[in-house]
Coordinates of C-alpha atoms and ligand atoms in Angstrom, one line a residue:
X1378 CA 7.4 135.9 123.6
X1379 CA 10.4 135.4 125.7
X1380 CA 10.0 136.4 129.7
X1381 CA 13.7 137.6 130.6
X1382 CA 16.5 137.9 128.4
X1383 CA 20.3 138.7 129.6
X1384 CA 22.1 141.5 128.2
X1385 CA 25.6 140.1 127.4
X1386 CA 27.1 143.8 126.7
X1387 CA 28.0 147.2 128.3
X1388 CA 27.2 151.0 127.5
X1389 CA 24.8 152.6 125.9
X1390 CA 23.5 149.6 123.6
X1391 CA 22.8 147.6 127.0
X1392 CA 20.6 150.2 127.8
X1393 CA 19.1 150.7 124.7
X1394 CA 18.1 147.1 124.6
X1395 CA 16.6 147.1 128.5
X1396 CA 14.6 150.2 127.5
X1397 CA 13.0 147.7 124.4
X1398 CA 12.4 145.0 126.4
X1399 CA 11.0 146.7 129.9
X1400 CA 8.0 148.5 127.1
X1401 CA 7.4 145.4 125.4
X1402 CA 7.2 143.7 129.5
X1403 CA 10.1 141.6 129.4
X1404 CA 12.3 141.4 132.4
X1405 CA 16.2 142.3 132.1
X1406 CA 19.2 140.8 133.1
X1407 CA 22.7 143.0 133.1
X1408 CA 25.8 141.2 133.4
X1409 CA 29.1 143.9 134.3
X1410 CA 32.4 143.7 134.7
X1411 CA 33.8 144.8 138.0
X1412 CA 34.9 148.0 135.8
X1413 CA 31.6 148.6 135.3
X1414 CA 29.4 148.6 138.5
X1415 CA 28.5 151.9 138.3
X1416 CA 26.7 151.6 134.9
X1417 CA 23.4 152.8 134.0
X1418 CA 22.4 149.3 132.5
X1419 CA 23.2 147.6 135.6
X1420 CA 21.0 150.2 137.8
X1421 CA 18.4 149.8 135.1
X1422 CA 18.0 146.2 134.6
X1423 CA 15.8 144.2 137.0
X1424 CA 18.8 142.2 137.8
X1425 CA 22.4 142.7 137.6
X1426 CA 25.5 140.1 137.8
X1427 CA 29.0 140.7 138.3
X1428 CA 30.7 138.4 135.7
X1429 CA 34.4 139.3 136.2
X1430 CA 37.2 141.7 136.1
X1431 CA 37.7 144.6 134.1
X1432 CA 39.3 142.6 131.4
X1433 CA 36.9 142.1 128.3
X1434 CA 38.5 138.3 128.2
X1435 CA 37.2 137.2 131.5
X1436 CA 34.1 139.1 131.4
X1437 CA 31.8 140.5 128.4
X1438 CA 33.9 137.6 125.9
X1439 CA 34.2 135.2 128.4
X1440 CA 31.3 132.6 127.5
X1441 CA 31.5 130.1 130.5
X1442 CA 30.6 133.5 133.0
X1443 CA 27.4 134.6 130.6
X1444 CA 26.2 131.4 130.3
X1445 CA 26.7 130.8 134.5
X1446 CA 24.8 133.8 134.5
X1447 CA 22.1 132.6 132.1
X1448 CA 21.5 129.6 134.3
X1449 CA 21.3 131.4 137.9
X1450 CA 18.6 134.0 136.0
X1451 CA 16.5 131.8 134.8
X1452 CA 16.4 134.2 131.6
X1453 CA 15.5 132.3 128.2
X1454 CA 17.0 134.5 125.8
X1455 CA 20.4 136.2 125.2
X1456 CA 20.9 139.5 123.4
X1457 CA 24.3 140.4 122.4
X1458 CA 24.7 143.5 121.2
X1459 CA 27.3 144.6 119.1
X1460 CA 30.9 143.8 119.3
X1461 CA 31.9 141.3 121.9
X1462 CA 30.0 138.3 121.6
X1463 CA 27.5 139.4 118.4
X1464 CA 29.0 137.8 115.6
X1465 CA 30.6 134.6 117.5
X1466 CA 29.5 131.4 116.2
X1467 CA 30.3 129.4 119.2
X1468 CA 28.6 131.2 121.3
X1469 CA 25.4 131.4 119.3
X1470 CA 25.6 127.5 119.1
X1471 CA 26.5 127.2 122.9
X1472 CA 22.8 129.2 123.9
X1473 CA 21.3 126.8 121.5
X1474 CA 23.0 123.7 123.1
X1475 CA 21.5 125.3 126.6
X1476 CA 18.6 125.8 124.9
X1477 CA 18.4 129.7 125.5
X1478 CA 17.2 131.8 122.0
X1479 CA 20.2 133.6 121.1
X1480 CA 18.6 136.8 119.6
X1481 CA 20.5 136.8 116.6
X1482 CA 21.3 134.4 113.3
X1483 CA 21.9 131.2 113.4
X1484 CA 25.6 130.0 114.2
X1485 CA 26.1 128.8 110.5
X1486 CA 24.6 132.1 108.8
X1487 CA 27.2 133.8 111.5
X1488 CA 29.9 131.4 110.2
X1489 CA 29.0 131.9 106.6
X1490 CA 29.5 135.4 106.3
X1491 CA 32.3 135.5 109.2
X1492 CA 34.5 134.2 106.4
X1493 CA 34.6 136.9 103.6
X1494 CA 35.4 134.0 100.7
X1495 CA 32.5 131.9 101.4
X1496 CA 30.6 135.1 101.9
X1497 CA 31.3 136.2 98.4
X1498 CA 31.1 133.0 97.1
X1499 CA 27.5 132.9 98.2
X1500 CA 26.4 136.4 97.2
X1501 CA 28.2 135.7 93.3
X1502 CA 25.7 132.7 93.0
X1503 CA 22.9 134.4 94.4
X1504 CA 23.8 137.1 91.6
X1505 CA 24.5 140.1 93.9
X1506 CA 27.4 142.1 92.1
X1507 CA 31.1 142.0 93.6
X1508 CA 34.1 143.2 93.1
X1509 CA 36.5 141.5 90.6
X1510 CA 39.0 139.2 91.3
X1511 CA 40.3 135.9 92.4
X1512 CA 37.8 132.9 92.6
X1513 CA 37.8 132.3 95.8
X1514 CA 40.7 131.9 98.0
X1515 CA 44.6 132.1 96.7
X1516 CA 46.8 129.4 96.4
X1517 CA 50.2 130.8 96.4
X1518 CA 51.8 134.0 95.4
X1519 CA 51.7 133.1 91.7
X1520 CA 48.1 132.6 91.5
X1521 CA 47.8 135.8 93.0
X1522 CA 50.1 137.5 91.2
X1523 CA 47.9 136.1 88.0
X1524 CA 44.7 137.3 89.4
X1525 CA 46.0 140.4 89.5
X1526 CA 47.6 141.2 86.6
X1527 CA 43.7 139.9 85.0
X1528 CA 41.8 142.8 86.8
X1529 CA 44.5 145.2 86.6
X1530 CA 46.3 147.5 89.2
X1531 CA 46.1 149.0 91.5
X1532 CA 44.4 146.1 93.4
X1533 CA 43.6 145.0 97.2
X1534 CA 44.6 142.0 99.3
X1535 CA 42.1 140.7 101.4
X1536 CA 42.2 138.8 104.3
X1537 CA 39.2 135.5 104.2
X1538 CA 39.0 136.0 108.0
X1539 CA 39.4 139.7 108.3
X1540 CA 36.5 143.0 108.1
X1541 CA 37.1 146.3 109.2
X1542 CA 40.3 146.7 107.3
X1543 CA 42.8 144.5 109.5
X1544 CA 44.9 142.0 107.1
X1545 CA 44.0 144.5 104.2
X1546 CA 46.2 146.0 102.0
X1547 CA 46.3 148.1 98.3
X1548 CA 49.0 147.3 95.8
X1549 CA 49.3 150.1 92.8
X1550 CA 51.8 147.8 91.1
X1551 CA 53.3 144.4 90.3
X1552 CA 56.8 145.0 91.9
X1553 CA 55.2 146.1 95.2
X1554 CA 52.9 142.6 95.2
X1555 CA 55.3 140.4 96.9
X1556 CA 56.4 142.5 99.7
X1557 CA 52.4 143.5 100.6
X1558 CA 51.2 139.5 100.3
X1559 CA 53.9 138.8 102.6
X1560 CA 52.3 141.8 105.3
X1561 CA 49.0 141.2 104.7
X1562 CA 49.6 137.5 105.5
X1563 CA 51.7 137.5 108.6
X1564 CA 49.1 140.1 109.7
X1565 CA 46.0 137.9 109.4
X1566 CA 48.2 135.3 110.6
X1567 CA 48.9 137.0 114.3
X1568 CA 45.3 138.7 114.2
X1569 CA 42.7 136.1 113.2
X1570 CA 45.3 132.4 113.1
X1571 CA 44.1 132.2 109.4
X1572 CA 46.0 133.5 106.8
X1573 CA 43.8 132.6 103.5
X1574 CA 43.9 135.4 101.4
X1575 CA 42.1 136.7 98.5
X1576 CA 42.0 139.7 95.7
X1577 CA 40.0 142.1 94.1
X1578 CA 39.8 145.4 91.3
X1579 CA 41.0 148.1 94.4
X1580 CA 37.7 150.8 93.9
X1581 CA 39.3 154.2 94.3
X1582 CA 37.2 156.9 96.4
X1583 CA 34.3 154.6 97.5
X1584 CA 31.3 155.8 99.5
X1585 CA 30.2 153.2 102.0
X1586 CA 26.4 152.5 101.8
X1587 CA 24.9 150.0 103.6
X1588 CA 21.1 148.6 103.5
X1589 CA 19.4 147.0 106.8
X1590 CA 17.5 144.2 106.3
X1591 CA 15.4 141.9 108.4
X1592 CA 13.9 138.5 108.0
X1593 CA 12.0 136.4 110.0
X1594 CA 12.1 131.9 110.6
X1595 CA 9.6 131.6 107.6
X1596 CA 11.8 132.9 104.9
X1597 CA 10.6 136.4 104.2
X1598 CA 13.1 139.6 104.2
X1599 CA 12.8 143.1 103.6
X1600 CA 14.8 145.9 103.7
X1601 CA 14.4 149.0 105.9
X1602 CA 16.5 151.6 103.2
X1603 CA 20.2 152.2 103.4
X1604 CA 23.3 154.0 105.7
X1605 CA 25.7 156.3 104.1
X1606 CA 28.8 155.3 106.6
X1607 CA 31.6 157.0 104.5
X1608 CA 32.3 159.5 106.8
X1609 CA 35.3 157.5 109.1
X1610 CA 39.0 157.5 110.3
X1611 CA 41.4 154.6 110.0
X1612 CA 37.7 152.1 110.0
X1613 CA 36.1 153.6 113.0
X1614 CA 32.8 155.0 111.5
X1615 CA 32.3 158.8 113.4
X1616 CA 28.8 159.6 111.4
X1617 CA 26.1 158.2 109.9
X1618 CA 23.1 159.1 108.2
X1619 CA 20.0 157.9 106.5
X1620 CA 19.3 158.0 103.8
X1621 CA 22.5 158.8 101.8
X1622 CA 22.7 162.1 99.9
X1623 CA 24.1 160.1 97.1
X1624 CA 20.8 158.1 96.6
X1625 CA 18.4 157.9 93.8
X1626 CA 15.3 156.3 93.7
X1627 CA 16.7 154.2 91.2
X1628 CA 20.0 153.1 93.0
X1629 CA 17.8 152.0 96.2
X1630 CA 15.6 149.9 94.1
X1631 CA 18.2 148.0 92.6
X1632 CA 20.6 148.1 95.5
X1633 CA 17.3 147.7 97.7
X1634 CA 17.0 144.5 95.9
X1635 CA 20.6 143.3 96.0
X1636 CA 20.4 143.5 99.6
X1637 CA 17.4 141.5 99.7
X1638 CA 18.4 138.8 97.4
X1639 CA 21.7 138.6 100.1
X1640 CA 19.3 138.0 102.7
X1641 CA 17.3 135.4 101.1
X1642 CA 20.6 133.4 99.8
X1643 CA 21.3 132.6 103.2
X1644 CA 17.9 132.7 104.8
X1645 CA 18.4 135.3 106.9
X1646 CA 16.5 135.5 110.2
X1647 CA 17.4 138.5 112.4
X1648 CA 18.4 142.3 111.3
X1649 CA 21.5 142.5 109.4
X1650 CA 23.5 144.9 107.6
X1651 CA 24.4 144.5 104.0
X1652 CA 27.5 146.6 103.2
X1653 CA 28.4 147.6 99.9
X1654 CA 30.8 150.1 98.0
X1655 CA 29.6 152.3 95.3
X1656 CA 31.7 154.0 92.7
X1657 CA 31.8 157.3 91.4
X1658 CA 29.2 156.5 88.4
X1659 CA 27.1 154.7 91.1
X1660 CA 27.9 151.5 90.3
X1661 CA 28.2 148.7 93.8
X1662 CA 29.4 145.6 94.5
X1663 CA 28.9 143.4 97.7
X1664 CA 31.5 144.1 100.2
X1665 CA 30.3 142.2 103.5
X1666 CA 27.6 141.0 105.3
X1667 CA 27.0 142.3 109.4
X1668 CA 24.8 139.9 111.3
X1669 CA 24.1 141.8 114.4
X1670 CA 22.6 145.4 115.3
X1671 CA 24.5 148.0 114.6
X1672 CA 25.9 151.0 116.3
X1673 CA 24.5 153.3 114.0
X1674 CA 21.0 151.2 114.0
X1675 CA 19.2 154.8 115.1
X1676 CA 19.0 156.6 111.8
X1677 CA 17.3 154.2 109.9
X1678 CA 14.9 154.2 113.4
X1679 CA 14.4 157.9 112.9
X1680 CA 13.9 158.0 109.2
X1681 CA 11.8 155.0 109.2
X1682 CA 10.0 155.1 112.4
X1683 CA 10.1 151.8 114.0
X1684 CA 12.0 150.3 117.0
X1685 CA 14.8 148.2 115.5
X1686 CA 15.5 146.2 118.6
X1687 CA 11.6 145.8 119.5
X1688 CA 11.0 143.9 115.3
X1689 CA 14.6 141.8 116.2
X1690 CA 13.0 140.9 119.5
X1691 CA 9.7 139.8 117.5
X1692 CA 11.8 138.1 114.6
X1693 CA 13.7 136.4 117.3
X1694 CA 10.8 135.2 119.1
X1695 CA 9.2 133.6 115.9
X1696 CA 6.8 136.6 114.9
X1697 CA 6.2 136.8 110.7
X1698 CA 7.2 139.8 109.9
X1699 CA 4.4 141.9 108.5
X1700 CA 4.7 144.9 106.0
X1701 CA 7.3 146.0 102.8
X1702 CA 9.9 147.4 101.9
X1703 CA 10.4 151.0 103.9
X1704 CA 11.4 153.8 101.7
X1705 CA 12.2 157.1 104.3
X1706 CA 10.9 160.5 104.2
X1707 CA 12.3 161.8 106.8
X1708 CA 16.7 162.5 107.2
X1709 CA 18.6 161.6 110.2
X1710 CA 22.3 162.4 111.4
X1711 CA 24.5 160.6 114.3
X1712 CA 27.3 161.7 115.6
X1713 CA 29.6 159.3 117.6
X1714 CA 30.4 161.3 120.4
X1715 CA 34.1 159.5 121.8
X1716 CA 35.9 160.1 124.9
X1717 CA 39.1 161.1 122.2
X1718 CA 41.1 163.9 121.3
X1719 CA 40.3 165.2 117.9
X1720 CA 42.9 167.7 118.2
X1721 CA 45.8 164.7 119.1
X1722 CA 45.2 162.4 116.7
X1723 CA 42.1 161.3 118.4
X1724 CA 44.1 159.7 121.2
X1725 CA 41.8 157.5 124.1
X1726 CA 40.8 160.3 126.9
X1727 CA 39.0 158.4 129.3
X1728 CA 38.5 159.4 132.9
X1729 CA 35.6 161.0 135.2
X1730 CA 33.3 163.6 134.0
X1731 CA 32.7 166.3 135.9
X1732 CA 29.6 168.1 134.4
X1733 CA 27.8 166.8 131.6
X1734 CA 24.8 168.8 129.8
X1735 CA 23.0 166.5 127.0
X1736 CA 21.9 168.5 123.7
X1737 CA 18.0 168.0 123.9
X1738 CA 14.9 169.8 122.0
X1739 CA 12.7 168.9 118.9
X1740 CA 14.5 166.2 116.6
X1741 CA 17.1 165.4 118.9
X1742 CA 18.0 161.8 120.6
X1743 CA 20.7 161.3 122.4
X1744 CA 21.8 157.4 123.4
X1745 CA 24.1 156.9 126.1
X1746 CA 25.1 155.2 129.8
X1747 CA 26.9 158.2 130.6
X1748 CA 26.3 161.0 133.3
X1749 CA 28.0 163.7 135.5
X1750 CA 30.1 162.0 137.4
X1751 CA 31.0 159.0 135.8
X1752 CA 34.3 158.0 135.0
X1753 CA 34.8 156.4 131.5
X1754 CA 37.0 152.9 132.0
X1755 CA 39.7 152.8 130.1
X1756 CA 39.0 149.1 129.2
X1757 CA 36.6 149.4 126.6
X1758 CA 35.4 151.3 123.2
X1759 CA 35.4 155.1 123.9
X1760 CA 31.9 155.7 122.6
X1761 CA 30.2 157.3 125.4
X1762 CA 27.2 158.6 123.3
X1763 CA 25.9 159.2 120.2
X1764 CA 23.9 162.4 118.9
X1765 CA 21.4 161.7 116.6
X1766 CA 19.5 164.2 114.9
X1767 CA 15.9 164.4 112.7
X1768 CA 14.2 166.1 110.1
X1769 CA 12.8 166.9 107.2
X1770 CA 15.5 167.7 105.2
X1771 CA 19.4 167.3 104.9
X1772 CA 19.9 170.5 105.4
X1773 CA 18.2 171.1 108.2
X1774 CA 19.3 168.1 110.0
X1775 CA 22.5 169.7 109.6
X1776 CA 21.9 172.4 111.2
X1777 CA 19.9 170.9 114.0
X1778 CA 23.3 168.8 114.4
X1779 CA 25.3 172.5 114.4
X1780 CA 22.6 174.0 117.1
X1781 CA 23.0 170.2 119.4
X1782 CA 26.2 170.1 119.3
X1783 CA 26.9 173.5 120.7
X1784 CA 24.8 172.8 123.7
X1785 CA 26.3 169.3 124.4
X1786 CA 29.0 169.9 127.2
X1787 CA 30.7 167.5 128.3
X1788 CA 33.3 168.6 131.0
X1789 CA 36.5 166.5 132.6
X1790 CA 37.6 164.5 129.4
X1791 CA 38.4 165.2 125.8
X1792 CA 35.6 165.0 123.1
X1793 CA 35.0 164.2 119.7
X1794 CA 32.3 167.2 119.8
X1795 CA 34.9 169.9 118.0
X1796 CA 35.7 167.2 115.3
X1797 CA 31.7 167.3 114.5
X1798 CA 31.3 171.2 115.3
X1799 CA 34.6 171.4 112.4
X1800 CA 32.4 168.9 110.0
X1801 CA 28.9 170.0 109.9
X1802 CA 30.3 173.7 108.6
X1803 CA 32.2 171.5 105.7
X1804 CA 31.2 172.8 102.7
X1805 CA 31.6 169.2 100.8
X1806 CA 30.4 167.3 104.0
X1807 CA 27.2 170.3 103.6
X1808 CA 27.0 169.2 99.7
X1809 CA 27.2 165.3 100.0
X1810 CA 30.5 165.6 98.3
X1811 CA 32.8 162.5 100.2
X1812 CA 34.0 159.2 100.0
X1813 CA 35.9 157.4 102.1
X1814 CA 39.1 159.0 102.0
X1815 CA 37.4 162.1 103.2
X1816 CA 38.3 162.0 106.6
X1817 CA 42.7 161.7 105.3
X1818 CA 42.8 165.3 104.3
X1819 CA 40.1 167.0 106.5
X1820 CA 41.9 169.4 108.8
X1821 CA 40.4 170.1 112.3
X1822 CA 42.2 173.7 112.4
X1823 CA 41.0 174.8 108.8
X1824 CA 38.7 177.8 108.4
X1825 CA 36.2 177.7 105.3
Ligands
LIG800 C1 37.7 147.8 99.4 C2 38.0 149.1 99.1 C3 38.3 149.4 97.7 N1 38.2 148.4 96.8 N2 37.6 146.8 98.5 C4 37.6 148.5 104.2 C5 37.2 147.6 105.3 C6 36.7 146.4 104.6 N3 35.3 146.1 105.1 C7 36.7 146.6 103.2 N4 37.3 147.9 102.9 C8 37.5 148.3 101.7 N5 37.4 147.4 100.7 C9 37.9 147.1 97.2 N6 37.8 146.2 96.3 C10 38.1 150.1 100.1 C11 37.9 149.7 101.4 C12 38.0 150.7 102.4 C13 36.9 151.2 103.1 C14 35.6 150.7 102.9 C15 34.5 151.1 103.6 C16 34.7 152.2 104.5 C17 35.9 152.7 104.7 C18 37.0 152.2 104.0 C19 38.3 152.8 104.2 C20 39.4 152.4 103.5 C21 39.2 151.3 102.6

């Protein structure tokens, strides 16, 4: 088992991950920006070093500083997190080069499915279902104007190095194709510096459902059940819950086993997330593949019972994994509670908080860095906690979420807590009745 691992992130996911490691006796390193010197991971950790100015560049992204920090620790491990630094290649094969374990995949499973065409590519010959459309990457505008036409309209252009909708866009017919290939392109072009490009059948009114799996170095994966992440605005996911109210014990077998055969395609060693889109008569196709932990890792925790981070830790450290398949039992709700205004088109509200009163009681876990007093940067993400609810039932998860979120008072910045207040009385969110459109015609100020 590894001795000290560095943290290379911020917020609450630093401290989630120093909480794993101090009760499995493993010593912490924090790294912070200058921004972030008050933080509760850099208090908590048994070290802490400054790595630079607020500016995510020359700090939390900047690998030279985290691995200078690496070195003067001693530590022999790196965990990343998510976002910054968890799904970069280089950096993965850098802590290899300086022989540190970087808790993760390795850089070419990162690489693999970093680029969506090679990820698809892999998944079709593994025999996990995907959406139609072009073989691999286009060539020009004619090919794609082919393709299309083939799996008929309305269609969507994908970026190769894109994910979380940048470079993306839907075209309902041919005399729109030109002008959209031409945006999505100079889009990927100025986001990602690769403008490869591919299509597929556009699925109209998808849910998002995602399935966890883990594997370990000797070839075995399993999944932990699925996420239904449909609930979102404009790709930022604001709930999620395990397991999804449009599951059947048939779906998660063969979906259960979809995921599975992903993992084993590429070997997978590490916990991943293996998105997919389902359709109104349940059928899904492979949409992309997340190697890191992910924000809204503590449902599948709660419905499954095990500590996520502790089995990646394990996995990472070269521990076989032991045990099956987990099917839940249990139903679990988070709620991403933002430093936004839901009432101004969700619009960044950071600053200090003045009082702050966390929901707490049976079935209720709340994960975050934040606390009276603290002032939320404006550098960074604006999650500043997430609300995640248990028990036995949907229904009563939901209104555990109701009775949590009316005793979660945060004072001194805008919230996202009215947006969830508004949601859990919804009576299609209350029926399992969305997709992932929901979110464009849900009204804040509507009554039911
Ligand atoms: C799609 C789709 C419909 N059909 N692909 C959005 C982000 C990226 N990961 C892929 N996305 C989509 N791909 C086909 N063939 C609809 C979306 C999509 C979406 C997917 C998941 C969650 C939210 C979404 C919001 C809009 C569009």
């Amino acid at each position: 088992m590894f001795s000290k691992i560095l943290i290379a992130n911020r917020g609450e996911i630093a401290l989630r991950i120093i909480r794993t490691c101090k009760e499995m006796g493993i010593r912490t390193v924090a790294v912070y920006s200058t921004a972030d010197k008050e933080s509760l991971h850099v208090r908590f950790a048994d070290e802490a070093v400054c790595i630079g100015p607020a500016s995510s560049a020359e700090s939390y992204l900047s690998i030279p500083k985290i691995m200078a920090a690496v070195e003067i620790t001693n530590a022999d491990a790196i965990h990343p997190g998510y976002g910054f630094l968890a799904e970069n290649a280089d950096f993965a094969e850098v802590c290899t080069e300086y022989g540190i374990k970087f808790i993760g995949p390795t850089p070419e499973m990162i690489r693999k499915m970093g680029d969506k065409v090679t990820a698809k590519d892999t998944m079709i010959k593994a025999g996990v279902p995907v959406v139609p459309g072009s073989d691999g990457l286009l060539k020009n505008l004619k090919e794609g104007l082919k393709v299309a036409k083939k799996v008929g309209y309305p269609i969507i252009l994908k970026a190769t190095a894109g994910g979380g909708g940048k470079g993306m866009r839907i075209v309902w017919q041919e005399d729109e194709f030109e002008s959209q290939w031409n945006m999505a392109r100079q889009e990927a072009k100025a986001a990602f510096g690769n403008d490869g490009m591919y299509v597929e059948k556009f699925i109209e009114e998808p849910r998002h459902i995602e399935f966890q799996i883990i594997g370990d170095q000797y070839g075995k994966v399993v999944h932990l059940s699925e996420r239904d992440c449909s609930i979102q605005r404009r790709h930022q996911k604001l709930v999620e819950e395990a397991p999804s109210p449009f599951m059947t014990d048939e779906l998660r077998e063969r979906m259960g086993n979809a995921a599975i055969k992903a993992g084993e395609a590429i070997n997978y060693e590490g916990v991943g997330t293996v998105e997919f889109l389902v359709d109104k008569h349940r059928e899904f196709y492979f949409m992309e593949m997340n190697t890191r932990i992910q924000v809204e890792h503590p449902v599948t925790e709660e419905v499954i019972d095990h500590d996520l981070i502790k089995e990646q830790i394990k996995v990472a450290a070269g521990e076989p994994l032991v045990g099956d398949n987990y099917i839940p039992t249990m139903h679990s709700i988070e709620c991403r509670i933002n430093a936004e205004d839901p009432f101004n088109g969700f619009r960044p509200s950071p600053g200090k908080i003045s009082s702050f009163h966390s929901a707490k009681g049976h079935g209720v876990r709340v994960d975050t860095h934040v606390y009276a007093g603290y002032t939320v940067p404006p550098y960074y993400d604006s999650m500043i906690a997430k609300l995640i609810c248990k028990a036995q039932t949907r229904e009563e998860c939901i209104k555990k979420m109701q009775r949590a979120l009316d005793e979660f008072i945060v004072e001194g910045i805008k919230t996202t807590v009215p947006f969830h207040q508004r949601l859990m009385k919804d009576q299609n969110f209350k029926d399992g009745n969305f997709h992932t459109g929901f979110l464009n015609d849900f009204n804040l100020e509507d009554e039911d």
